[in-house]
Amino acid sequence: MALIVQKYGGTSVANVERIKVVAERVKQTIEDGNQVVVVVSARSGITNQLIERAKALNPHPDDREMDVLLSVGEQETIALTTMALHAIGVAAVSRTGAQAGITTSLAHTRARILDISGGDIKAQLNQGKAVIVAGFQGSADGHITTLGRGGSDLSAIAIAGAIQADICQIYTDVDGVYTTDPRVVKNAKKIKEISYEEMLELASSGTKVMQSRAVEFASKFNIPFEVRSSFNNNPGTIVKQEVASMEGVLVSGLAVDKNQCKIVVSDIPDKPGTAAAVFKSLAEIEVVVDMIIQNIGRKGLANLTFTVPADDAHRAEQKVNEILSENGGGNVSVLDKIAKISIVGIGMKSHSGVAATCFDALAAEEINIQMISTSEIKITVAIKPEQANKATQILHDVFNLEK
Ligand code: ASP
Ligand code: MG
């Protein structure tokens, strides 16, 4: 007998039909001899609808009231899922985040989990019931809190850790984690096993299957999980700590982000503190910066080039402009859109040559690299967006990812 946490995302519980399918899967899992805790999201679109309604009444809704509102989405799903289970003869009971003992900080709309007691989850399981828990929500001093968008993933992973589940299954609308976007590369392959680190790099580089915070949490507390589809019975992708069998693999996947902009800050004073001032100002407005390059210009002046999500480029430009005038001058301009392609693989830690192979393959097809950045397990190149699909296919081929 295994203790299994199953998390169902918004599309998996989108409507009455989908909830019935979830209930059948839970029933089958129990009949196979397992204990099951189910964590659910709000039905797809519901959280966005609630936000829209709030903003229609007040452009700056209070964060505490926002949490009272947004937690409603998941509460609807736990009740409906539990009722669906009852209808097919499965003993089950619902629990809100608070009832499951999920204690968070009092930072409304972006609370952090401080502790999970599990409430009476174990006791209910031992009475033969499935326990259906609301994702995304917790409580702080009796106040309802939420964990940030996509937070149900984090709820599921954290509960799996707290009750020491044997496995946490994240059910979604894709079959697992692929070597790259199958819409771009026809022969992209589902990855069987991947490390937390690689999963995080793929997520931060644009392959968004799961909330990054949830993966970080799983990595920190070593909670293995599986990403799989609720629309079929195919095995998914197992995400866990690095294992020996992964060592032969140099590159695990490619992530593509076509929606980035290059920003150039030129003629800034070449002295300590200038870069800090620029990037601190961007952090203040929560713009995520990547691929930073600095070069020395003339006469004690320097240039900084970096990438930001295209949607943030205008805000970033304005903010940097303000900061430059207070810090000895300089110019800022937003250049063209670029695409970032990241090659990710834990095998790179101990092998050289991946970068050379990548640059060679792109050069052979006349694809010009504008910027490069690397980490221990990732190489990212910035190229023209029009060339992104072709470049992805070339790299997928050269690193034999289809095999
Ligand atoms: N319902 C929340 C959201 O849409 C949490 C989740 O789905 O994970 O962000
Ligand atoms: Mg989600």
PDB file of C-alpha atoms in Angstrom, residues 91-315:
ATOM      1  CA  ALA A  91     -15.665   7.579   1.203  1.00  0.00           C
ATOM      2  CA  ALA A  92     -14.121  11.043   1.094  1.00  0.00           C
ATOM      3  CA  VAL A  93     -14.019  14.304   3.011  1.00  0.00           C
ATOM      4  CA  SER A  94     -12.897  17.820   2.038  1.00  0.00           C
ATOM      5  CA  ARG A  95     -10.501  20.070   3.932  1.00  0.00           C
ATOM      6  CA  THR A  96      -9.658  23.740   3.429  1.00  0.00           C
ATOM      7  CA  GLY A  97      -6.024  24.813   3.659  1.00  0.00           C
ATOM      8  CA  ALA A  98      -6.540  25.912   7.243  1.00  0.00           C
ATOM      9  CA  GLN A  99      -8.169  22.607   8.166  1.00  0.00           C
ATOM     10  CA  ALA A 100      -5.206  20.767   6.652  1.00  0.00           C
ATOM     11  CA  GLY A 101      -2.993  22.731   9.034  1.00  0.00           C
ATOM     12  CA  ILE A 102      -1.246  24.820   6.362  1.00  0.00           C
ATOM     13  CA  THR A 103       0.187  27.741   8.309  1.00  0.00           C
ATOM     14  CA  THR A 104       1.641  30.635   6.335  1.00  0.00           C
ATOM     15  CA  SER A 105       3.138  34.080   6.782  1.00  0.00           C
ATOM     16  CA  LEU A 106       0.650  36.946   6.876  1.00  0.00           C
ATOM     17  CA  ALA A 107       1.778  38.220   3.454  1.00  0.00           C
ATOM     18  CA  HIS A 108      -1.612  38.248   1.746  1.00  0.00           C
ATOM     19  CA  THR A 109      -1.700  37.091  -1.916  1.00  0.00           C
ATOM     20  CA  ARG A 110       1.919  35.862  -1.724  1.00  0.00           C
ATOM     21  CA  ALA A 111       2.128  34.062   1.612  1.00  0.00           C
ATOM     22  CA  ARG A 112       4.955  31.656   2.351  1.00  0.00           C
ATOM     23  CA  ILE A 113       4.331  28.281   3.968  1.00  0.00           C
ATOM     24  CA  LEU A 114       5.712  28.197   7.515  1.00  0.00           C
ATOM     25  CA  ASP A 115       4.414  24.853   8.700  1.00  0.00           C
ATOM     26  CA  ILE A 116       2.083  22.014   7.756  1.00  0.00           C
ATOM     27  CA  SER A 117       0.662  19.882  10.528  1.00  0.00           C
ATOM     28  CA  GLY A 118      -1.571  17.973   8.141  1.00  0.00           C
ATOM     29  CA  GLY A 119      -4.482  18.494  10.519  1.00  0.00           C
ATOM     30  CA  ASP A 120      -6.467  15.280  10.708  1.00  0.00           C
ATOM     31  CA  ILE A 121      -5.498  14.054   7.215  1.00  0.00           C
ATOM     32  CA  LYS A 122      -3.808  10.910   8.550  1.00  0.00           C
ATOM     33  CA  ALA A 123      -6.710  10.117  10.868  1.00  0.00           C
ATOM     34  CA  GLN A 124      -9.187  10.445   7.993  1.00  0.00           C
ATOM     35  CA  LEU A 125      -7.052   8.238   5.723  1.00  0.00           C
ATOM     36  CA  ASN A 126      -6.883   5.615   8.436  1.00  0.00           C
ATOM     37  CA  GLN A 127     -10.669   5.623   8.586  1.00  0.00           C
ATOM     38  CA  GLY A 128     -10.607   4.631   4.911  1.00  0.00           C
ATOM     39  CA  LYS A 129     -11.408   8.028   3.429  1.00  0.00           C
ATOM     40  CA  ALA A 130      -9.843   9.988   0.611  1.00  0.00           C
ATOM     41  CA  VAL A 131      -9.040  13.516   1.770  1.00  0.00           C
ATOM     42  CA  ILE A 132      -9.651  16.334  -0.713  1.00  0.00           C
ATOM     43  CA  VAL A 133      -7.605  19.431   0.152  1.00  0.00           C
ATOM     44  CA  ALA A 134      -7.899  22.949  -1.274  1.00  0.00           C
ATOM     45  CA  GLY A 135      -4.667  24.019  -2.949  1.00  0.00           C
ATOM     46  CA  PHE A 136      -3.302  27.577  -3.078  1.00  0.00           C
ATOM     47  CA  GLN A 137      -4.599  28.555   0.381  1.00  0.00           C
ATOM     48  CA  GLY A 138      -3.453  28.524   3.974  1.00  0.00           C
ATOM     49  CA  SER A 139      -4.033  30.492   7.102  1.00  0.00           C
ATOM     50  CA  ALA A 140      -2.128  32.974   9.216  1.00  0.00           C
ATOM     51  CA  ASP A 141      -3.456  33.817  12.676  1.00  0.00           C
ATOM     52  CA  GLY A 142      -6.918  32.785  11.544  1.00  0.00           C
ATOM     53  CA  HIS A 143      -6.825  34.865   8.376  1.00  0.00           C
ATOM     54  CA  ILE A 144      -7.183  33.190   4.976  1.00  0.00           C
ATOM     55  CA  THR A 145      -4.024  33.545   2.883  1.00  0.00           C
ATOM     56  CA  THR A 146      -3.060  32.485  -0.661  1.00  0.00           C
ATOM     57  CA  LEU A 147       0.332  31.352  -1.943  1.00  0.00           C
ATOM     58  CA  GLY A 148       0.690  33.287  -5.200  1.00  0.00           C
ATOM     59  CA  ARG A 149      -0.550  32.319  -8.661  1.00  0.00           C
ATOM     60  CA  GLY A 150      -0.114  28.667  -9.501  1.00  0.00           C
ATOM     61  CA  GLY A 151       0.236  27.962  -5.788  1.00  0.00           C
ATOM     62  CA  SER A 152      -1.681  24.682  -5.775  1.00  0.00           C
ATOM     63  CA  ASP A 153       1.440  22.925  -7.023  1.00  0.00           C
ATOM     64  CA  LEU A 154       3.239  24.149  -3.927  1.00  0.00           C
ATOM     65  CA  SER A 155       0.379  23.028  -1.677  1.00  0.00           C
ATOM     66  CA  ALA A 156       0.549  19.518  -3.109  1.00  0.00           C
ATOM     67  CA  ILE A 157       4.327  19.184  -2.811  1.00  0.00           C
ATOM     68  CA  ALA A 158       4.312  20.590   0.726  1.00  0.00           C
ATOM     69  CA  ILE A 159       1.517  18.274   1.863  1.00  0.00           C
ATOM     70  CA  ALA A 160       3.302  15.296   0.293  1.00  0.00           C
ATOM     71  CA  GLY A 161       6.386  16.244   2.323  1.00  0.00           C
ATOM     72  CA  ALA A 162       4.448  16.767   5.538  1.00  0.00           C
ATOM     73  CA  ILE A 163       2.598  13.449   5.468  1.00  0.00           C
ATOM     74  CA  GLN A 164       5.613  11.625   3.992  1.00  0.00           C
ATOM     75  CA  ALA A 165       3.759  10.441   0.942  1.00  0.00           C
ATOM     76  CA  ASP A 166       5.425   7.810  -1.224  1.00  0.00           C
ATOM     77  CA  ILE A 167       4.813   9.852  -4.356  1.00  0.00           C
ATOM     78  CA  CYS A 168       3.226  13.135  -5.371  1.00  0.00           C
ATOM     79  CA  GLN A 169       1.532  13.070  -8.769  1.00  0.00           C
ATOM     80  CA  ILE A 170       0.930  16.398 -10.471  1.00  0.00           C
ATOM     81  CA  TYR A 171      -1.917  15.885 -12.954  1.00  0.00           C
ATOM     82  CA  THR A 172      -2.082  18.481 -15.684  1.00  0.00           C
ATOM     83  CA  ASP A 173      -3.018  18.850 -19.360  1.00  0.00           C
ATOM     84  CA  VAL A 174       0.371  17.798 -20.750  1.00  0.00           C
ATOM     85  CA  ASP A 175       1.909  14.339 -20.707  1.00  0.00           C
ATOM     86  CA  GLY A 176       5.010  15.396 -18.796  1.00  0.00           C
ATOM     87  CA  VAL A 177       8.174  17.384 -19.399  1.00  0.00           C
ATOM     88  CA  TYR A 178       9.405  17.278 -23.006  1.00  0.00           C
ATOM     89  CA  THR A 179      12.898  17.716 -24.427  1.00  0.00           C
ATOM     90  CA  THR A 180      11.515  20.894 -25.966  1.00  0.00           C
ATOM     91  CA  ASP A 181       8.181  22.353 -27.052  1.00  0.00           C
ATOM     92  CA  PRO A 182       6.560  19.625 -29.246  1.00  0.00           C
ATOM     93  CA  ARG A 183       4.740  22.348 -31.186  1.00  0.00           C
ATOM     94  CA  VAL A 184       8.122  23.637 -32.381  1.00  0.00           C
ATOM     95  CA  VAL A 185      10.063  20.394 -32.750  1.00  0.00           C
ATOM     96  CA  LYS A 186       7.985  17.510 -34.078  1.00  0.00           C
ATOM     97  CA  ASN A 187      10.255  14.783 -32.697  1.00  0.00           C
ATOM     98  CA  ALA A 188      10.483  16.258 -29.181  1.00  0.00           C
ATOM     99  CA  LYS A 189      10.366  13.433 -26.636  1.00  0.00           C
ATOM    100  CA  LYS A 190       8.872  13.050 -23.222  1.00  0.00           C
ATOM    101  CA  ILE A 191      11.633  12.906 -20.595  1.00  0.00           C
ATOM    102  CA  LYS A 192      11.378   9.888 -18.267  1.00  0.00           C
ATOM    103  CA  GLU A 193      13.373  11.263 -15.366  1.00  0.00           C
ATOM    104  CA  ILE A 194      14.829  14.671 -14.697  1.00  0.00           C
ATOM    105  CA  SER A 195      16.537  16.329 -11.743  1.00  0.00           C
ATOM    106  CA  TYR A 196      15.019  19.186  -9.750  1.00  0.00           C
ATOM    107  CA  GLU A 197      17.806  21.485 -10.966  1.00  0.00           C
ATOM    108  CA  GLU A 198      17.128  20.781 -14.634  1.00  0.00           C
ATOM    109  CA  MET A 199      13.390  21.163 -14.146  1.00  0.00           C
ATOM    110  CA  LEU A 200      13.975  24.564 -12.533  1.00  0.00           C
ATOM    111  CA  GLU A 201      16.238  25.740 -15.346  1.00  0.00           C
ATOM    112  CA  LEU A 202      13.735  24.592 -17.972  1.00  0.00           C
ATOM    113  CA  ALA A 203      10.927  26.367 -16.113  1.00  0.00           C
ATOM    114  CA  SER A 204      12.834  29.620 -15.632  1.00  0.00           C
ATOM    115  CA  SER A 205      13.790  29.547 -19.308  1.00  0.00           C
ATOM    116  CA  GLY A 206      10.257  29.336 -20.587  1.00  0.00           C
ATOM    117  CA  THR A 207       9.031  25.730 -20.369  1.00  0.00           C
ATOM    118  CA  LYS A 208       6.367  26.400 -17.817  1.00  0.00           C
ATOM    119  CA  VAL A 209       4.824  23.131 -16.673  1.00  0.00           C
ATOM    120  CA  MET A 210       4.786  23.857 -12.957  1.00  0.00           C
ATOM    121  CA  GLN A 211       5.190  26.680 -10.511  1.00  0.00           C
ATOM    122  CA  SER A 212       8.940  27.181  -9.866  1.00  0.00           C
ATOM    123  CA  ARG A 213       8.462  27.710  -6.138  1.00  0.00           C
ATOM    124  CA  ALA A 214       6.927  24.250  -5.902  1.00  0.00           C
ATOM    125  CA  VAL A 215       9.945  22.692  -7.620  1.00  0.00           C
ATOM    126  CA  GLU A 216      12.318  24.618  -5.327  1.00  0.00           C
ATOM    127  CA  PHE A 217      10.402  23.383  -2.305  1.00  0.00           C
ATOM    128  CA  ALA A 218      10.525  19.790  -3.572  1.00  0.00           C
ATOM    129  CA  SER A 219      14.253  20.094  -4.145  1.00  0.00           C
ATOM    130  CA  LYS A 220      14.928  21.608  -0.712  1.00  0.00           C
ATOM    131  CA  PHE A 221      13.078  18.834   1.117  1.00  0.00           C
ATOM    132  CA  ASN A 222      13.806  16.079  -1.426  1.00  0.00           C
ATOM    133  CA  ILE A 223      10.196  15.298  -2.295  1.00  0.00           C
ATOM    134  CA  PRO A 224      10.052  13.349  -5.579  1.00  0.00           C
ATOM    135  CA  PHE A 225       7.076  13.965  -7.833  1.00  0.00           C
ATOM    136  CA  GLU A 226       5.658  12.961 -11.208  1.00  0.00           C
ATOM    137  CA  VAL A 227       4.173  15.321 -13.790  1.00  0.00           C
ATOM    138  CA  ARG A 228       1.518  13.521 -15.839  1.00  0.00           C
ATOM    139  CA  SER A 229      -1.723  14.009 -17.731  1.00  0.00           C
ATOM    140  CA  SER A 230      -5.215  13.613 -16.313  1.00  0.00           C
ATOM    141  CA  PHE A 231      -6.459  13.095 -19.886  1.00  0.00           C
ATOM    142  CA  ASN A 232      -4.829   9.677 -20.388  1.00  0.00           C
ATOM    143  CA  ASN A 233      -3.012   6.912 -18.506  1.00  0.00           C
ATOM    144  CA  ASN A 234       0.477   7.457 -19.927  1.00  0.00           C
ATOM    145  CA  PRO A 235       3.330   7.515 -17.427  1.00  0.00           C
ATOM    146  CA  GLY A 236       4.670  11.045 -16.972  1.00  0.00           C
ATOM    147  CA  THR A 237       8.027  12.558 -16.047  1.00  0.00           C
ATOM    148  CA  ILE A 238       9.570  11.771 -12.664  1.00  0.00           C
ATOM    149  CA  VAL A 239      11.343  14.699 -11.060  1.00  0.00           C
ATOM    150  CA  LYS A 240      13.818  13.858  -8.319  1.00  0.00           C
ATOM    151  CA  GLN A 241      17.360  14.292  -7.105  1.00  0.00           C
ATOM    152  CA  GLU A 242      20.189  13.558  -9.484  1.00  0.00           C
ATOM    153  CA  VAL A 243      20.648   9.829 -10.006  1.00  0.00           C
ATOM    154  CA  ALA A 244      23.485   7.734 -11.392  1.00  0.00           C
ATOM    155  CA  SER A 245      21.581   6.675 -14.511  1.00  0.00           C
ATOM    156  CA  MET A 246      21.313  10.285 -15.604  1.00  0.00           C
ATOM    157  CA  GLU A 247      25.076  10.661 -15.853  1.00  0.00           C
ATOM    158  CA  GLY A 248      25.427   9.478 -19.421  1.00  0.00           C
ATOM    159  CA  VAL A 249      23.102  12.219 -20.588  1.00  0.00           C
ATOM    160  CA  LEU A 250      24.786  15.481 -21.487  1.00  0.00           C
ATOM    161  CA  VAL A 251      21.784  17.586 -22.454  1.00  0.00           C
ATOM    162  CA  SER A 252      18.270  16.911 -21.139  1.00  0.00           C
ATOM    163  CA  GLY A 253      16.228  19.597 -22.789  1.00  0.00           C
ATOM    164  CA  LEU A 254      15.950  22.914 -24.599  1.00  0.00           C
ATOM    165  CA  ALA A 255      13.852  25.826 -23.444  1.00  0.00           C
ATOM    166  CA  VAL A 256      12.802  28.618 -25.756  1.00  0.00           C
ATOM    167  CA  ASP A 257      11.578  32.059 -24.790  1.00  0.00           C
ATOM    168  CA  LYS A 258      10.726  34.214 -27.802  1.00  0.00           C
ATOM    169  CA  ASN A 259       9.338  37.085 -25.836  1.00  0.00           C
ATOM    170  CA  GLN A 260      12.421  38.892 -24.552  1.00  0.00           C
ATOM    171  CA  CYS A 261      13.884  42.332 -25.233  1.00  0.00           C
ATOM    172  CA  LYS A 262      17.446  43.536 -25.169  1.00  0.00           C
ATOM    173  CA  ILE A 263      18.106  46.729 -23.215  1.00  0.00           C
ATOM    174  CA  VAL A 264      21.319  48.696 -23.573  1.00  0.00           C
ATOM    175  CA  VAL A 265      22.480  51.149 -20.944  1.00  0.00           C
ATOM    176  CA  SER A 266      25.404  53.122 -22.349  1.00  0.00           C
ATOM    177  CA  ASP A 267      27.911  55.677 -21.119  1.00  0.00           C
ATOM    178  CA  ILE A 268      27.410  55.078 -17.419  1.00  0.00           C
ATOM    179  CA  PRO A 269      30.171  55.877 -14.901  1.00  0.00           C
ATOM    180  CA  ASP A 270      32.630  52.955 -14.686  1.00  0.00           C
ATOM    181  CA  LYS A 271      32.718  52.904 -10.892  1.00  0.00           C
ATOM    182  CA  PRO A 272      31.470  50.698  -8.052  1.00  0.00           C
ATOM    183  CA  GLY A 273      27.751  50.998  -7.426  1.00  0.00           C
ATOM    184  CA  THR A 274      26.453  51.898 -10.872  1.00  0.00           C
ATOM    185  CA  ALA A 275      25.360  48.405 -11.875  1.00  0.00           C
ATOM    186  CA  ALA A 276      23.984  47.874  -8.375  1.00  0.00           C
ATOM    187  CA  ALA A 277      21.841  51.006  -8.703  1.00  0.00           C
ATOM    188  CA  VAL A 278      20.496  49.918 -12.097  1.00  0.00           C
ATOM    189  CA  PHE A 279      19.585  46.374 -11.084  1.00  0.00           C
ATOM    190  CA  LYS A 280      18.288  47.347  -7.659  1.00  0.00           C
ATOM    191  CA  SER A 281      15.872  49.723  -9.338  1.00  0.00           C
ATOM    192  CA  LEU A 282      14.655  46.918 -11.610  1.00  0.00           C
ATOM    193  CA  ALA A 283      14.260  44.544  -8.673  1.00  0.00           C
ATOM    194  CA  GLU A 284      12.123  47.181  -6.952  1.00  0.00           C
ATOM    195  CA  ILE A 285       9.623  47.076  -9.807  1.00  0.00           C
ATOM    196  CA  GLU A 286       9.923  43.271  -9.985  1.00  0.00           C
ATOM    197  CA  VAL A 287      11.392  43.045 -13.454  1.00  0.00           C
ATOM    198  CA  VAL A 288      13.296  39.787 -13.934  1.00  0.00           C
ATOM    199  CA  VAL A 289      16.650  40.484 -15.583  1.00  0.00           C
ATOM    200  CA  ASP A 290      18.730  37.875 -17.384  1.00  0.00           C
ATOM    201  CA  MET A 291      21.874  37.611 -19.535  1.00  0.00           C
ATOM    202  CA  ILE A 292      23.795  40.614 -18.232  1.00  0.00           C
ATOM    203  CA  ILE A 293      26.870  41.779 -20.141  1.00  0.00           C
ATOM    204  CA  GLN A 294      29.084  44.716 -19.192  1.00  0.00           C
ATOM    205  CA  ASN A 295      31.798  46.172 -21.361  1.00  0.00           C
ATOM    206  CA  ILE A 296      34.181  49.020 -20.808  1.00  0.00           C
ATOM    207  CA  GLY A 297      33.656  51.949 -23.117  1.00  0.00           C
ATOM    208  CA  ARG A 298      35.768  55.042 -23.486  1.00  0.00           C
ATOM    209  CA  LYS A 299      36.843  57.686 -20.958  1.00  0.00           C
ATOM    210  CA  GLY A 300      35.840  55.907 -17.751  1.00  0.00           C
ATOM    211  CA  LEU A 301      32.413  55.053 -19.074  1.00  0.00           C
ATOM    212  CA  ALA A 302      30.883  51.592 -19.384  1.00  0.00           C
ATOM    213  CA  ASN A 303      27.977  49.890 -21.166  1.00  0.00           C
ATOM    214  CA  LEU A 304      25.554  47.341 -19.784  1.00  0.00           C
ATOM    215  CA  THR A 305      23.381  45.095 -21.933  1.00  0.00           C
ATOM    216  CA  PHE A 306      20.734  42.769 -20.508  1.00  0.00           C
ATOM    217  CA  THR A 307      17.481  41.031 -21.371  1.00  0.00           C
ATOM    218  CA  VAL A 308      14.036  41.397 -19.804  1.00  0.00           C
ATOM    219  CA  PRO A 309      10.605  39.943 -20.683  1.00  0.00           C
ATOM    220  CA  ALA A 310       9.271  42.019 -23.592  1.00  0.00           C
ATOM    221  CA  ASP A 311       6.168  43.017 -21.638  1.00  0.00           C
ATOM    222  CA  ASP A 312       8.357  44.665 -18.995  1.00  0.00           C
ATOM    223  CA  ALA A 313      10.734  46.454 -21.376  1.00  0.00           C
ATOM    224  CA  HIS A 314       8.984  49.806 -21.334  1.00  0.00           C
ATOM    225  CA  ARG A 315       8.679  49.936 -17.547  1.00  0.00           C
TER     226      ARG A 315
END
